[in-house]
mmCIF file of C-alpha atoms in Angstrom:
data_model
loop_
_atom_site.group_PDB
_atom_site.id
_atom_site.type_symbol
_atom_site.label_atom_id
_atom_site.label_comp_id
_atom_site.label_asym_id
_atom_site.label_seq_id
_atom_site.Cartn_x
_atom_site.Cartn_y
_atom_site.Cartn_z
ATOM 1 C CA MET A 248 9.605 -27.297 14.007
ATOM 2 C CA PRO A 249 7.111 -24.729 12.726
ATOM 3 C CA VAL A 250 6.961 -21.452 14.659
ATOM 4 C CA SER A 251 3.524 -20.576 15.813
ATOM 5 C CA ILE A 252 2.460 -17.077 16.342
ATOM 6 C CA SER A 253 0.323 -15.936 19.190
ATOM 7 C CA PRO A 254 -3.536 -15.337 18.509
ATOM 8 C CA LYS A 255 -2.920 -11.622 19.300
ATOM 9 C CA LEU A 256 -0.146 -11.396 16.766
ATOM 10 C CA ALA A 257 -2.436 -13.196 14.129
ATOM 11 C CA LEU A 258 -5.277 -10.754 14.751
ATOM 12 C CA LEU A 259 -3.004 -7.698 14.488
ATOM 13 C CA GLU A 260 -1.649 -9.224 10.998
ATOM 14 C CA GLU A 261 -5.423 -9.269 10.038
ATOM 15 C CA TYR A 262 -5.705 -5.615 11.056
ATOM 16 C CA ALA A 263 -2.813 -4.754 8.883
ATOM 17 C CA LEU A 264 -4.184 -6.570 5.927
ATOM 18 C CA VAL A 265 -7.427 -4.881 6.013
ATOM 19 C CA ALA A 266 -5.637 -1.590 6.696
ATOM 20 C CA ARG A 267 -3.338 -2.206 3.644
ATOM 21 C CA ALA A 268 -6.469 -3.035 1.515
ATOM 22 C CA LEU A 269 -8.237 0.397 2.678
ATOM 23 C CA SER A 270 -4.988 2.429 1.993
ATOM 24 C CA ALA A 271 -5.601 2.924 -1.702
ATOM 25 C CA PRO A 272 -8.100 5.625 -3.117
ATOM 26 C CA ALA A 273 -8.878 3.298 -6.010
ATOM 27 C CA ARG A 274 -9.871 0.594 -3.702
ATOM 28 C CA LEU A 275 -12.196 2.797 -1.646
ATOM 29 C CA SER A 276 -13.678 4.037 -4.800
ATOM 30 C CA ILE A 277 -14.348 0.401 -5.696
ATOM 31 C CA LEU A 278 -15.989 -0.176 -2.287
ATOM 32 C CA GLU A 279 -18.193 2.704 -2.685
ATOM 33 C CA GLN A 280 -19.540 1.466 -5.857
ATOM 34 C CA LEU A 281 -20.047 -1.965 -4.359
ATOM 35 C CA ALA A 282 -21.918 -0.269 -1.456
ATOM 36 C CA GLN A 283 -24.552 0.385 -4.062
ATOM 37 C CA GLY A 284 -24.774 -3.190 -5.134
ATOM 38 C CA GLU A 285 -23.148 -6.131 -6.897
ATOM 39 C CA ARG A 286 -21.082 -5.268 -9.918
ATOM 40 C CA GLY A 287 -18.873 -6.899 -12.457
ATOM 41 C CA VAL A 288 -15.267 -5.927 -13.154
ATOM 42 C CA GLU A 289 -16.095 -4.179 -16.337
ATOM 43 C CA THR A 290 -18.860 -1.928 -14.790
ATOM 44 C CA LEU A 291 -16.555 -1.346 -11.764
ATOM 45 C CA ALA A 292 -13.461 -0.311 -14.097
ATOM 46 C CA GLU A 293 -15.867 2.016 -16.103
ATOM 47 C CA LYS A 294 -17.308 3.580 -12.967
ATOM 48 C CA THR A 295 -13.941 4.135 -11.167
ATOM 49 C CA GLY A 296 -11.998 5.248 -14.328
ATOM 50 C CA LEU A 297 -9.582 2.200 -13.841
ATOM 51 C CA THR A 298 -8.389 -0.174 -16.496
ATOM 52 C CA PHE A 299 -9.916 -3.587 -16.463
ATOM 53 C CA ALA A 300 -6.485 -5.212 -15.494
ATOM 54 C CA ASN A 301 -5.872 -2.558 -12.688
ATOM 55 C CA CYS A 302 -9.433 -2.918 -11.309
ATOM 56 C CA SER A 303 -9.148 -6.638 -11.202
ATOM 57 C CA GLN A 304 -5.891 -6.296 -9.250
ATOM 58 C CA HIS A 305 -7.519 -4.034 -6.641
ATOM 59 C CA LEU A 306 -10.494 -6.352 -6.433
ATOM 60 C CA GLN A 307 -8.152 -9.295 -5.734
ATOM 61 C CA GLN A 308 -6.652 -7.417 -2.804
ATOM 62 C CA LEU A 309 -9.996 -6.587 -1.469
ATOM 63 C CA ARG A 310 -11.012 -10.199 -1.680
ATOM 64 C CA ARG A 311 -7.809 -11.341 0.154
ATOM 65 C CA SER A 312 -8.536 -8.887 2.945
ATOM 66 C CA GLY A 313 -12.181 -10.388 3.312
ATOM 67 C CA LEU A 314 -13.788 -6.883 2.388
ATOM 68 C CA VAL A 315 -15.438 -8.245 -0.621
ATOM 69 C CA THR A 316 -16.723 -11.634 -2.066
ATOM 70 C CA SER A 317 -17.092 -12.829 -5.545
ATOM 71 C CA ARG A 318 -19.305 -15.180 -7.509
ATOM 72 C CA ARG A 319 -19.364 -16.524 -11.112
ATOM 73 C CA ASP A 320 -22.145 -15.793 -13.553
ATOM 74 C CA GLY A 321 -21.350 -17.620 -16.623
ATOM 75 C CA LYS A 322 -17.923 -16.063 -17.724
ATOM 76 C CA ALA A 323 -18.270 -12.871 -15.560
ATOM 77 C CA VAL A 324 -17.164 -12.589 -12.005
ATOM 78 C CA ILE A 325 -19.521 -10.513 -9.890
ATOM 79 C CA TYR A 326 -18.323 -8.751 -6.719
ATOM 80 C CA ARG A 327 -20.150 -7.461 -3.516
ATOM 81 C CA LEU A 328 -19.345 -6.211 -0.068
ATOM 82 C CA SER A 329 -18.695 -9.231 2.140
ATOM 83 C CA ASP A 330 -21.328 -8.033 4.757
ATOM 84 C CA ALA A 331 -22.921 -5.081 6.443
ATOM 85 C CA LYS A 332 -19.811 -4.849 8.714
ATOM 86 C CA THR A 333 -17.716 -3.763 5.711
ATOM 87 C CA LEU A 334 -20.233 -0.822 4.909
ATOM 88 C CA ALA A 335 -20.144 0.095 8.625
ATOM 89 C CA LEU A 336 -16.261 0.272 8.404
ATOM 90 C CA MET A 337 -16.616 2.537 5.474
ATOM 91 C CA ASP A 338 -19.001 4.700 7.146
ATOM 92 C CA LEU A 339 -16.644 5.113 10.179
ATOM 93 C CA LEU A 340 -13.619 5.815 7.949
ATOM 94 C CA ARG A 341 -15.785 8.601 6.130
ATOM 95 C CA ILE A 342 -16.772 10.025 9.431
ATOM 96 C CA VAL A 343 -13.001 10.162 10.565
ATOM 97 C CA ALA A 344 -11.805 11.577 7.232
ATOM 98 C CA GLU A 345 -14.562 14.382 7.101
ATOM 99 C CA ARG A 346 -13.497 15.219 10.820
ATOM 100 C CA ASN A 347 -9.868 15.385 9.731
ATOM 101 C CA LEU A 348 -10.616 17.720 6.822
ATOM 102 C CA ALA A 349 -12.904 20.060 9.009
#
């Protein structure tokens, strides 16, 4: 019989998934770029100084955490922030980080 987890534990697991996605400076840099608009992997890699493969791996983690979504445009995959709440989360992180640096 499968073991079910409580709704609270499931929510905490999602918190952790999002927190892990936000824990890498490269992923935060990608999110900053996407806050300016949709971008393809090549453009994101160029603007963040990552290799195409590394940028793609980071984008997959961001997508799994629900912070970004993607769509196909021909052969290209175009990424964007999932919604305005992702942008609000980034703003709050910036505020806390700036306070900690002060």
